[in-house]
Tab-separated table of C-alpha atoms and ligand atoms in Angstrom:
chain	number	residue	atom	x	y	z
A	1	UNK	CA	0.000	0.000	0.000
A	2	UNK	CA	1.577	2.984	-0.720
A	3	UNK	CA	0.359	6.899	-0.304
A	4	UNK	CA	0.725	9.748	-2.205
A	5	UNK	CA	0.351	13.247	-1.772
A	6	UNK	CA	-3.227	14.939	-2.878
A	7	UNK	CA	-3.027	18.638	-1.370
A	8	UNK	CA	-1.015	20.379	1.376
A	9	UNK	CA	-2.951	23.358	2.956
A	10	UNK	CA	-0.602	24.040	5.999
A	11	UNK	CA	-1.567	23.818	9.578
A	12	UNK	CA	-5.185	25.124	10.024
A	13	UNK	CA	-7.408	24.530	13.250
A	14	UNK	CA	-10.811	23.054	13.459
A	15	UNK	CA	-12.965	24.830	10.829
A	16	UNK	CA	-16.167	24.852	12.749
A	17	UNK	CA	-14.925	26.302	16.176
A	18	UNK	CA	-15.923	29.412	15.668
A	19	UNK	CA	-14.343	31.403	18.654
A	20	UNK	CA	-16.362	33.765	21.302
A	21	UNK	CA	-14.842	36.836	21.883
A	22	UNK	CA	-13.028	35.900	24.987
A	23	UNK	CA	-11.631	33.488	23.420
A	24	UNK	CA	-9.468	36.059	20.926
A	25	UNK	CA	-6.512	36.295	23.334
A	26	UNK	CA	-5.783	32.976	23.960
A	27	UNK	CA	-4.108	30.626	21.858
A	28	UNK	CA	-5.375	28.701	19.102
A	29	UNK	CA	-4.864	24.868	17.638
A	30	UNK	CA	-3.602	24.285	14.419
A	31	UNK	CA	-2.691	20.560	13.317
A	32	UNK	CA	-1.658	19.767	9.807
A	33	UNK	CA	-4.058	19.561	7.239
A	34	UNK	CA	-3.094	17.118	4.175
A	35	UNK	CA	-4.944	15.069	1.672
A	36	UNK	CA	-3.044	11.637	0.652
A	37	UNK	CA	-4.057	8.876	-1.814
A	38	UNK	CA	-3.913	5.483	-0.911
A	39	UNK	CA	-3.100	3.862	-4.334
A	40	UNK	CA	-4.960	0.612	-3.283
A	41	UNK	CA	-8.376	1.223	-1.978
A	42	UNK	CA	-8.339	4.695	-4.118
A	43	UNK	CA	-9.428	6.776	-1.308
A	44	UNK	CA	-8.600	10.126	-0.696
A	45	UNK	CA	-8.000	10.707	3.319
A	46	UNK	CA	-6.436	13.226	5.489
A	47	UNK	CA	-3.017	12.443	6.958
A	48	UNK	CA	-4.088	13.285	9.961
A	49	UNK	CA	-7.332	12.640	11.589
A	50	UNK	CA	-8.500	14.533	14.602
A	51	UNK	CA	-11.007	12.235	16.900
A	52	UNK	CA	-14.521	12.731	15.546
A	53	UNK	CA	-15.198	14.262	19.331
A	54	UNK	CA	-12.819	17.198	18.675
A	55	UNK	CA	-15.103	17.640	15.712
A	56	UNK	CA	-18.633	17.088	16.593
A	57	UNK	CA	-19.765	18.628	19.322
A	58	UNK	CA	-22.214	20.524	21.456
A	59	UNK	CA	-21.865	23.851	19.974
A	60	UNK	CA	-21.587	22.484	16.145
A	61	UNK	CA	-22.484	25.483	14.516
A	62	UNK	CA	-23.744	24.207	11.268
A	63	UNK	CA	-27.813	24.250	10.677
A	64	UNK	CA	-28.414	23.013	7.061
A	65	UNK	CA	-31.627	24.368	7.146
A	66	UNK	CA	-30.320	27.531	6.585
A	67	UNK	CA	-29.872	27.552	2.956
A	68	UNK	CA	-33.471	27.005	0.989
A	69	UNK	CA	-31.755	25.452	-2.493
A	70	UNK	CA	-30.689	22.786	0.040
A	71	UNK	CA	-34.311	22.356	1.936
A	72	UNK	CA	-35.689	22.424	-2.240
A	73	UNK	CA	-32.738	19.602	-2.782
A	74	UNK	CA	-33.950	17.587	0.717
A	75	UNK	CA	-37.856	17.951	0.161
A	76	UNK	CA	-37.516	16.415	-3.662
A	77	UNK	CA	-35.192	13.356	-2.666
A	78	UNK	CA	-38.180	12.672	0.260
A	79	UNK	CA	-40.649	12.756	-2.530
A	80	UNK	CA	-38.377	10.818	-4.836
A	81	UNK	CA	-37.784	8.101	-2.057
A	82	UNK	CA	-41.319	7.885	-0.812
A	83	UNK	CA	-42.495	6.977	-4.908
A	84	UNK	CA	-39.714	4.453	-5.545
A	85	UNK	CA	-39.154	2.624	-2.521
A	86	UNK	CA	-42.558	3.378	-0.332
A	87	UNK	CA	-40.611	2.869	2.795
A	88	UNK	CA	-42.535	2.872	6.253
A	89	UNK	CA	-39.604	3.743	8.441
A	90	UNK	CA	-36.418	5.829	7.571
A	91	UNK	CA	-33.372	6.691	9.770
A	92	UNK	CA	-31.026	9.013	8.734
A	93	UNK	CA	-27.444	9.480	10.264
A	94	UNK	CA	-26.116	13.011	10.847
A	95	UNK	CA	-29.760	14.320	10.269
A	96	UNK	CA	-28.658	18.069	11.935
A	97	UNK	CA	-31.729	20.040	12.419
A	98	UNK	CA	-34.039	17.383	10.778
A	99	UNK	CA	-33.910	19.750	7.615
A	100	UNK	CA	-34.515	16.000	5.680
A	101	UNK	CA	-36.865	13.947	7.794
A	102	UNK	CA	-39.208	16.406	8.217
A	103	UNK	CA	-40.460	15.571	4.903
A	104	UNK	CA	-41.130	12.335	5.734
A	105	UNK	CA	-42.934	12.966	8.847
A	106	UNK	CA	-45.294	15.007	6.868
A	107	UNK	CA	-45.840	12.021	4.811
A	108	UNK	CA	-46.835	10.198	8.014
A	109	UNK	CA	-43.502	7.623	7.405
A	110	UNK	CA	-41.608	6.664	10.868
A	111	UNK	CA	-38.431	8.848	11.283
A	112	UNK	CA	-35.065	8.331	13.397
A	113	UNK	CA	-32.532	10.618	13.411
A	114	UNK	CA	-29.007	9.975	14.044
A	115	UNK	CA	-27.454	13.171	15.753
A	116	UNK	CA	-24.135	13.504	17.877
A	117	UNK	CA	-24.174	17.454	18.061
A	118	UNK	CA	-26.340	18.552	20.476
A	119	UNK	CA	-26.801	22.263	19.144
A	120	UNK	CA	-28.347	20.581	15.876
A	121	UNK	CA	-29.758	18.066	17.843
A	122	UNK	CA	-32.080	19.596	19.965
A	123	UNK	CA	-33.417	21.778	16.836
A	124	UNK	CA	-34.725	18.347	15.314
A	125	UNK	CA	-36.291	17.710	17.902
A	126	UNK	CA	-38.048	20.900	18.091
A	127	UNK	CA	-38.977	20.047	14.846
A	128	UNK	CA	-40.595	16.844	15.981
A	129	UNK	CA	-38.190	14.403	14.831
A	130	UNK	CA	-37.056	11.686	17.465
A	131	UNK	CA	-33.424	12.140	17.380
A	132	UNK	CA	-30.851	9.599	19.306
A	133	UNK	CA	-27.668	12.208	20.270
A	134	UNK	CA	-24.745	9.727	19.805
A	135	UNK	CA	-22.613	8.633	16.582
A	136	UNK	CA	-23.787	5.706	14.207
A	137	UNK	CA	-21.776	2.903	14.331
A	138	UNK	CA	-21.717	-1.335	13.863
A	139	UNK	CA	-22.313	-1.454	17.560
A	140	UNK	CA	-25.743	0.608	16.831
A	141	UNK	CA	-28.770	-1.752	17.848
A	142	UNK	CA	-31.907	-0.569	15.556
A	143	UNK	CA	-32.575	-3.051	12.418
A	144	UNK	CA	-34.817	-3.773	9.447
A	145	UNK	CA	-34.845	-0.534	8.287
A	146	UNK	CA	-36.475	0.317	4.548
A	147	UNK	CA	-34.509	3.399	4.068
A	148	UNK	CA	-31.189	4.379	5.482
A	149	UNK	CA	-29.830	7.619	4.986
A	150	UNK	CA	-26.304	8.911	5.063
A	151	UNK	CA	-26.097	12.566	3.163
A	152	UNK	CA	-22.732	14.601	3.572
A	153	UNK	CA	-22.115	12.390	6.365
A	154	UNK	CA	-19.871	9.484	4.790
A	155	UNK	CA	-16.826	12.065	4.275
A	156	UNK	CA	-17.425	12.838	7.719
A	157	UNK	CA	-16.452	9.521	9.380
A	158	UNK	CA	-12.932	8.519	10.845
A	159	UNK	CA	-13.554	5.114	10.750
A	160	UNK	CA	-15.743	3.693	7.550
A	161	UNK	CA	-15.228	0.442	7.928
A	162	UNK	CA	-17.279	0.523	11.451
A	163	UNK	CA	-19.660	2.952	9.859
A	164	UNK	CA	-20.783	0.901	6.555
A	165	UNK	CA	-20.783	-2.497	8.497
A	166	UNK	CA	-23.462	-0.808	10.850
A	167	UNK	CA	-25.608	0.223	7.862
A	168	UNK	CA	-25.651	-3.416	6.330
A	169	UNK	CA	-26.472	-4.491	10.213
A	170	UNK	CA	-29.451	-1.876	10.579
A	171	UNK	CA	-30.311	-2.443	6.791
A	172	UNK	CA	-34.059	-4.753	6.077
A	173	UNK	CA	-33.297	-7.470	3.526
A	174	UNK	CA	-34.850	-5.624	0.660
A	175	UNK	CA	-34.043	-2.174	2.028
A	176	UNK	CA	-32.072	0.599	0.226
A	177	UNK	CA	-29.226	2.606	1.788
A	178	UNK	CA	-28.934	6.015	-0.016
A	179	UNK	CA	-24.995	7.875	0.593
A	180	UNK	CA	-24.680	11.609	-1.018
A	181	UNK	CA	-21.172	13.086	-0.996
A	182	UNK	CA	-19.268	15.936	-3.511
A	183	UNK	CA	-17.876	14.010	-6.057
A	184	UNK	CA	-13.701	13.544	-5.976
A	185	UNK	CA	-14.265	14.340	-9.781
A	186	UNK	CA	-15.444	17.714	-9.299
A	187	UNK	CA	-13.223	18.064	-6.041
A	188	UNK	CA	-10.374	17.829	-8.603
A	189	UNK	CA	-11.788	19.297	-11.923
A	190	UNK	CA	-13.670	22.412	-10.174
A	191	UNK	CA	-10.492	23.153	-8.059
A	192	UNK	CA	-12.332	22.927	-5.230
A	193	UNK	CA	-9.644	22.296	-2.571
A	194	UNK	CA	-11.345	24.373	-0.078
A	195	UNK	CA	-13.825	21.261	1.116
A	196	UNK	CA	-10.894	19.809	2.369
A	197	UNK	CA	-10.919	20.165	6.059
A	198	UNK	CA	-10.352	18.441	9.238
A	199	UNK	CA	-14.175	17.923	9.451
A	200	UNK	CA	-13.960	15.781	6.031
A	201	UNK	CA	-12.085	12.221	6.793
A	202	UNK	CA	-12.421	11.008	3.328
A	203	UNK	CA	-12.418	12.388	-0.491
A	204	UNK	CA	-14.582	10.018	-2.351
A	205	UNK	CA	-15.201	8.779	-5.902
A	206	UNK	CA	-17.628	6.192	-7.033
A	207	UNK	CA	-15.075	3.559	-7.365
A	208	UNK	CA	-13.425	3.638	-4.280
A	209	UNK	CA	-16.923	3.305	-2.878
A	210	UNK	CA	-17.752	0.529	-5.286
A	211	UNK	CA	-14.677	-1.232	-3.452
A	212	UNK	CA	-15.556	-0.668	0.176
A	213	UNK	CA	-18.941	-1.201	0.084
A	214	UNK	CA	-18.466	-4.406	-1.434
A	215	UNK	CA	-15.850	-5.290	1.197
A	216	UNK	CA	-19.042	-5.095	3.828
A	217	UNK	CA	-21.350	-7.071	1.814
A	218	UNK	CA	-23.331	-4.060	0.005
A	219	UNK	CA	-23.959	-3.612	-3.351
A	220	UNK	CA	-24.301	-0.273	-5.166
A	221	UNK	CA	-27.210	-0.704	-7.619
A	222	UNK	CA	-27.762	3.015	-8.769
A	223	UNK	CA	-25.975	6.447	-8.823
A	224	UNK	CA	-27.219	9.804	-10.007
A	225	UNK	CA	-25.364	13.026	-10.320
A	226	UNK	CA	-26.331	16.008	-8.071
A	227	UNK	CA	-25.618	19.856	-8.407
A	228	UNK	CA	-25.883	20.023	-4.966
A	229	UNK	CA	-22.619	21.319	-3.168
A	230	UNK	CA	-20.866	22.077	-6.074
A	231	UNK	CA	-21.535	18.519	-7.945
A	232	UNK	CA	-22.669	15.093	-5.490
A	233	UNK	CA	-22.979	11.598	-6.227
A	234	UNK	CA	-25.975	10.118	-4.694
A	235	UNK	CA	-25.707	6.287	-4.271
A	236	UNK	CA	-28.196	3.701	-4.043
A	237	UNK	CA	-27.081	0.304	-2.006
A	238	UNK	CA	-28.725	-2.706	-1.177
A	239	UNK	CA	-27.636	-5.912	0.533
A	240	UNK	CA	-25.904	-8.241	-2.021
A	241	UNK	CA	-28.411	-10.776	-2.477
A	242	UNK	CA	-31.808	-7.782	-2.202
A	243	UNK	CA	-33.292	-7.360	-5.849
A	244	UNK	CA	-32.799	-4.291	-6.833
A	245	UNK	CA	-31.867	-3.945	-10.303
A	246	UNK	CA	-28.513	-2.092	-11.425
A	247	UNK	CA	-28.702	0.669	-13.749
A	248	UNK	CA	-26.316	1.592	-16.054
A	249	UNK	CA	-25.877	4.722	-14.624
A	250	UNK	CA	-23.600	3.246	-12.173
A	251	UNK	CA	-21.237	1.735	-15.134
A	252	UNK	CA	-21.605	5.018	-17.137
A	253	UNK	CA	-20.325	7.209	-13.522
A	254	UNK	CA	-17.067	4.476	-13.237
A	255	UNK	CA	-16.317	4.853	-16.590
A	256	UNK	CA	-16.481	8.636	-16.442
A	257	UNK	CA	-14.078	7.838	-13.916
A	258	UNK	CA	-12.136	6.341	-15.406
A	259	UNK	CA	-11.825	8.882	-18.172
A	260	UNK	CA	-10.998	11.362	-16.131
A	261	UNK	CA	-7.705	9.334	-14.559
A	262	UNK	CA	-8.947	8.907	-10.969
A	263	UNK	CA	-7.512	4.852	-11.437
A	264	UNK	CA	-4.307	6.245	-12.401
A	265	UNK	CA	-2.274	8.624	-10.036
A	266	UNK	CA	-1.685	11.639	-12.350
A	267	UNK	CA	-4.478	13.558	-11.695
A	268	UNK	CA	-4.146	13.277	-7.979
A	269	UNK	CA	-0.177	14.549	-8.004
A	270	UNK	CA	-0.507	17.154	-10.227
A	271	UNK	CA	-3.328	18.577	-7.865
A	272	UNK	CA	-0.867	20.418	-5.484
A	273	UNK	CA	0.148	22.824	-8.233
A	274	UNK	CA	-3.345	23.997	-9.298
A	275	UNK	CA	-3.894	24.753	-5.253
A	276	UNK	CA	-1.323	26.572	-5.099
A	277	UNK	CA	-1.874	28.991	-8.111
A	278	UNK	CA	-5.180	29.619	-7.089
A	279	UNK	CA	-4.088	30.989	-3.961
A	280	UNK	CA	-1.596	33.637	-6.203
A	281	UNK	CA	-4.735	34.405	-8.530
A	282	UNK	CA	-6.581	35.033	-5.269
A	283	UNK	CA	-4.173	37.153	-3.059
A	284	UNK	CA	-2.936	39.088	-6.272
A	285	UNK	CA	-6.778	40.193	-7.085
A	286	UNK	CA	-7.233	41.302	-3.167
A	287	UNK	CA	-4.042	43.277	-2.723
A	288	UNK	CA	-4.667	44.878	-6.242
A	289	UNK	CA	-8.284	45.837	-4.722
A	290	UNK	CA	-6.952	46.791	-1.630
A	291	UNK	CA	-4.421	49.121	-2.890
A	292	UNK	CA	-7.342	51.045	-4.877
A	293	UNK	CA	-8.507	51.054	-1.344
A	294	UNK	CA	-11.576	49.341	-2.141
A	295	UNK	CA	-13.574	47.883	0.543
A	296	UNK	CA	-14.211	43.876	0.808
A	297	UNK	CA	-16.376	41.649	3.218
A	298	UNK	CA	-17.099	37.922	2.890
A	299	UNK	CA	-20.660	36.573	2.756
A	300	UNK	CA	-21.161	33.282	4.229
A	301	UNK	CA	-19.175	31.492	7.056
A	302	UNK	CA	-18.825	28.140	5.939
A	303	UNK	CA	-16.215	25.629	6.953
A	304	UNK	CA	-15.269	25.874	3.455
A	305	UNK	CA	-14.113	29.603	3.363
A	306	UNK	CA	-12.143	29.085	7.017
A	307	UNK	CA	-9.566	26.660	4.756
A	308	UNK	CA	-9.824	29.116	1.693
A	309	UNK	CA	-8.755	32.429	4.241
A	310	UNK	CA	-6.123	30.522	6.560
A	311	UNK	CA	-4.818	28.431	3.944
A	312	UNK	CA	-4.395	32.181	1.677
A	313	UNK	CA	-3.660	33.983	4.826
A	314	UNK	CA	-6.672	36.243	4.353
A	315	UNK	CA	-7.633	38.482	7.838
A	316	UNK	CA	-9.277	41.338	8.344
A	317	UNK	CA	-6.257	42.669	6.558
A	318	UNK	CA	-8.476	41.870	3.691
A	319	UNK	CA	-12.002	41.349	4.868
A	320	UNK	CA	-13.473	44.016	7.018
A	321	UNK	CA	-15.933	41.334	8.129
A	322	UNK	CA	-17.992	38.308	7.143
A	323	UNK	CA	-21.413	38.072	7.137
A	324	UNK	CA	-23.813	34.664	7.977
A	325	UNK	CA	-27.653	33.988	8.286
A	326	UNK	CA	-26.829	31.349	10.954
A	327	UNK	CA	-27.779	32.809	14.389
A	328	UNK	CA	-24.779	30.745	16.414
A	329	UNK	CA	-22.372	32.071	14.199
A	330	UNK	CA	-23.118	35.802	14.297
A	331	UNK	CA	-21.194	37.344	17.054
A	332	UNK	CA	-18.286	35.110	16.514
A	333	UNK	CA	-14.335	34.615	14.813
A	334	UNK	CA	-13.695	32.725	12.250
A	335	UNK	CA	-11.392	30.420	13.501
A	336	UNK	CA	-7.764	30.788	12.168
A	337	UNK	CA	-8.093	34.566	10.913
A	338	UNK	CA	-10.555	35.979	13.069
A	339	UNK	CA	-12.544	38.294	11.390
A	340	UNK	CA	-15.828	38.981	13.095
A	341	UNK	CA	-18.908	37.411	11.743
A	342	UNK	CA	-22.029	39.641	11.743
A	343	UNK	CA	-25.965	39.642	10.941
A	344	UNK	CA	-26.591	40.034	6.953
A	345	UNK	CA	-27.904	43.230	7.722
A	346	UNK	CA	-24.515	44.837	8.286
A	347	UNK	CA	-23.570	44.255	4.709
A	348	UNK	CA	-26.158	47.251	3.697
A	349	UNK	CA	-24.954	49.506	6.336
A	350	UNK	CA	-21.184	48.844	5.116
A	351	UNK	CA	-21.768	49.063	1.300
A	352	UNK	CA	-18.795	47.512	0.792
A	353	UNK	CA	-17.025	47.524	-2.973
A	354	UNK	CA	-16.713	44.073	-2.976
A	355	UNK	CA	-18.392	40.911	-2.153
A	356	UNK	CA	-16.410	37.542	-1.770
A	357	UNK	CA	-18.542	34.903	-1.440
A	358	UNK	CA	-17.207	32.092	0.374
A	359	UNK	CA	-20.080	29.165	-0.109
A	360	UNK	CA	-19.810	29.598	-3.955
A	361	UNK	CA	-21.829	26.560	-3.834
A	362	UNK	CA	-24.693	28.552	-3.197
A	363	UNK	CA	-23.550	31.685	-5.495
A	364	UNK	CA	-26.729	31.701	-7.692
A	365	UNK	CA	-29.066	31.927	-4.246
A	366	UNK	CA	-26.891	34.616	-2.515
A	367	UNK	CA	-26.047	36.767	-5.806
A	368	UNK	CA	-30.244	36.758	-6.191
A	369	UNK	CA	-30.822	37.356	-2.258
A	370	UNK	CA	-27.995	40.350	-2.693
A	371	UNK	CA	-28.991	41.513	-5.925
A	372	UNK	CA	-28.887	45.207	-4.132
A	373	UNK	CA	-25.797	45.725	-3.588
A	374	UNK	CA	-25.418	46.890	-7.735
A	375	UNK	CA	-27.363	49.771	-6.066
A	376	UNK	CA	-24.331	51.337	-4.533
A	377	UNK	CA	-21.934	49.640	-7.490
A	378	UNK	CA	-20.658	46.822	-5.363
A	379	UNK	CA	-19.608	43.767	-7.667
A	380	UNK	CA	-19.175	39.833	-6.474
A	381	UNK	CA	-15.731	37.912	-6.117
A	382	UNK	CA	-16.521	34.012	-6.526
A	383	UNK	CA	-13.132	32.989	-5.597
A	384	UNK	CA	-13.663	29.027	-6.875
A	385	UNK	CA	-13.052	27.234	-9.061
A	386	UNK	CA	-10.792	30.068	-10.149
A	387	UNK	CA	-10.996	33.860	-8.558
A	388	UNK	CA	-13.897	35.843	-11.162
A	389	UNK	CA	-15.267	39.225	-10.418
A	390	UNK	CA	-18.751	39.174	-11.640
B	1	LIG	P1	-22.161	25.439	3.221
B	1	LIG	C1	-21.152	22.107	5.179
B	1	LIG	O1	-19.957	22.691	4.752
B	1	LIG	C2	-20.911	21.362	6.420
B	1	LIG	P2	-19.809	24.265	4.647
B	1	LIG	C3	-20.547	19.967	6.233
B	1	LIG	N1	-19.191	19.747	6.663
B	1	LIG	C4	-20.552	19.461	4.836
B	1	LIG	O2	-20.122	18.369	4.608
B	1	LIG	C5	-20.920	20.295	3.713
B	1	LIG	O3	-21.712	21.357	4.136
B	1	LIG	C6	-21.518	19.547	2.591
B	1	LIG	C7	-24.520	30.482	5.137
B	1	LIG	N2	-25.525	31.024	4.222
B	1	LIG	O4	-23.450	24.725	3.259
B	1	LIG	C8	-24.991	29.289	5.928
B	1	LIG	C9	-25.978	32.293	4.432
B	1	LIG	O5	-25.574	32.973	5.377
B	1	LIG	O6	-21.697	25.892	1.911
B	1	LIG	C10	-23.697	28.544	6.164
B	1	LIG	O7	-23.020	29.072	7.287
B	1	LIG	N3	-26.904	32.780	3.553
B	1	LIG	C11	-21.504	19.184	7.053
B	1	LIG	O8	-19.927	24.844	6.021
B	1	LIG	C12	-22.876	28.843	4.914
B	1	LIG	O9	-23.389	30.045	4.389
B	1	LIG	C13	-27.366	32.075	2.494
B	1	LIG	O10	-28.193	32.585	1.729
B	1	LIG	O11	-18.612	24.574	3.868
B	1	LIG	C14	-23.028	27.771	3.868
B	1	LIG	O12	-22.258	26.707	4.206
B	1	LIG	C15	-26.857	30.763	2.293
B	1	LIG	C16	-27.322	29.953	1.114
B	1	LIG	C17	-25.937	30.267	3.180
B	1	LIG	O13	-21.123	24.516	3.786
């Protein structure tokens, strides 16, 4: 087995511990944050992992109800699920605020949601949805289920042998298991080396998937491609001996694969480079701006943009401020460069000249939402996959 090097971003702490304000003079974590390929099983991991509790916990500031193309994305795969597989109960792993199930409730279908983080946690519940706090794992008890659900969570687990043996344990015979992650492929193609972060264990493609979760006795049967999160797979497994039917989709997504070099190890090593030339393009368009003395503040405070600013060393040397619609981050650092996070209402009262937005993933929603800010001549910065001013 041999590893080789996929991206090195530095030292960077934990991107969703955002600090308090009394936390600003005292010091900070950093551990080192690289991306390796393991030439064997084809998956992409960090060289490091931190332990999942470092990661996930009570103050997890990360609602994903808060963006409504994502609650649009959630509510059609419920109605998509509900008319294909007609399941009568449905757990979901890492369901956060219950921004998923909630669909199914209101189709009357049995819920469980899977929730370490209490902060997320306890808004499930208030949403009705009976949520266990702990982490999923092989040694998790509940069975027969139709419909297992693991969306953005798979990247997000240290140890995935454990976690995909559990799912063929709590798995019915005929049930379906249903896994959405970004794609490596568009990882690599899109340039978008800022989703690599302590929080994310595991870069994955449909092969190396293919591989493990035939290691554990599941079977992928279908895959479709997502926009979602700047390009997802969404995979469809079943025990090996259930009767779903493969689709060629699933061929047609390995092959595409396969076209693209993620079997060989070019494309991985010559990754590096492309990282690092972003970060010139980036830093050389700021400290042009800023020596026009323009003004610039970030929109959007995902863990994303906290590798994109400490790996660039952007601070408020660049950003006046950042602004988030997630009440628990408001108030708050950005861990790493500190800049202050504030309500979305600041951005009017700033009129800045520029707008970065850091969850480009969502650039289409926030560029409608801040549509305004042409009023006073302020322009966007979508810094991935390559720095554009639109
Ligand atoms: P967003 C998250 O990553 C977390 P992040 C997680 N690690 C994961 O795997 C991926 O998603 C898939 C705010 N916002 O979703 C909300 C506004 O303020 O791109 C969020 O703080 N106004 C589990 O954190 C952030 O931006 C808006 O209009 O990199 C978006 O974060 C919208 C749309 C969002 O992911």
């Amino acid at each position: 087995m041999s590893k080789i090097l996929f991206a090195d971003l530095g030292a960077q702490p934990i991107p969703n511990n955002f600090l308090s304000a009394d936390k600003l003079r005292a010091p900070e974590v950093y551990y080192p944050l690289r991306a390796m390929l393991d030439t064997e099983t084809r998956l992409v991991q960090l060289e490091t992992p931190l332990p999942r509790e470092a990661i996930f916990h009570d103050d997890y500031p990360y609602f994903s109800s808060q963006s409504t193309t994502f609650l649009k994305h959630a509510e059609m795969y419920a109605h998509e699920m509900i008319e294909r597989f007609h399941p009568k109960n449905v757990v979901e792993v890492g369901g956060n605020d219950g921004y998923l199930l909630q669909y199914f409730k209101a189709a009357g279908i049995s819920v469980l949601n899977y929730e370490p983080c209490t902060s997320v946690a306890a808004a499930a519940e208030a949403k009705g949805i009976p949520t266990y706090p702990g982490f999923f794992g092989s040694d998790t008890r509940v069975r027969m289920n139709d419909l297992m659900i693991a969306n953005n969570v798979l990247a997000h687990v240290p140890d995935l042998d454990d976690f995909v043996s559990g799912f063929r344990e709590a798995l019915a015979p005929e049930g379906v298991a249903t896994f959405e992650f970004p794609h490596l492929l568009n990882l690599i193609q899109q340039n978008q080396f800022d989703t690599i972060y302590h929080e994310h264990y595991s870069y994955l493609s449909l092969m190396a998937v293919t591989k493990l979760f035939m290691k554990h006795g599941l079977r992928v049967f279908d895959v479709q491609e997502l926009s979602v999160h700047g390009g997802s797979l969404r995979v469809f497994a079943c025990h090996m001996d259930a009767h779903h039917v493969p689709t060629q989709g699933v061929v047609d997504v390995i092959h595409h694969e396969m076209e693209f070099g993620l079997h060989e190890d070019k494309v991985y090593e010559s990754f590096a480079e492309k990282v690092r030339a972003t970060k010139r393009e980036l830093l050389d368009l700021l400290i042009i701006l800023k020596r026009e003395r323009y003004s610039i503040v970030g929109y959007g405070a995902p863990a994303k943009g906290n590798t994109l600013l400490n790996y660039c060393g952007i601070g408020s040397d660049f950003l006046d401020f950042v602004v988030d619609t997630t009440p628990a981050k408001q108030g708050m650092y950005l861990p790493g460069s500190r800049i202050p996070v504030k309500h979305p209402a600041a951005l009017a009262e700033a009129r800045p000249n520029y707008v970065l937005i850091l969850p480009w993933n969502f650039k289409d929603e926030i560029m409608g939402k801040l549509a305004h800010i042409r009023d006073w001549g302020g322009k966007f910065i979508v810094p991935i996959p390559k720095p554009e001013v639109i």
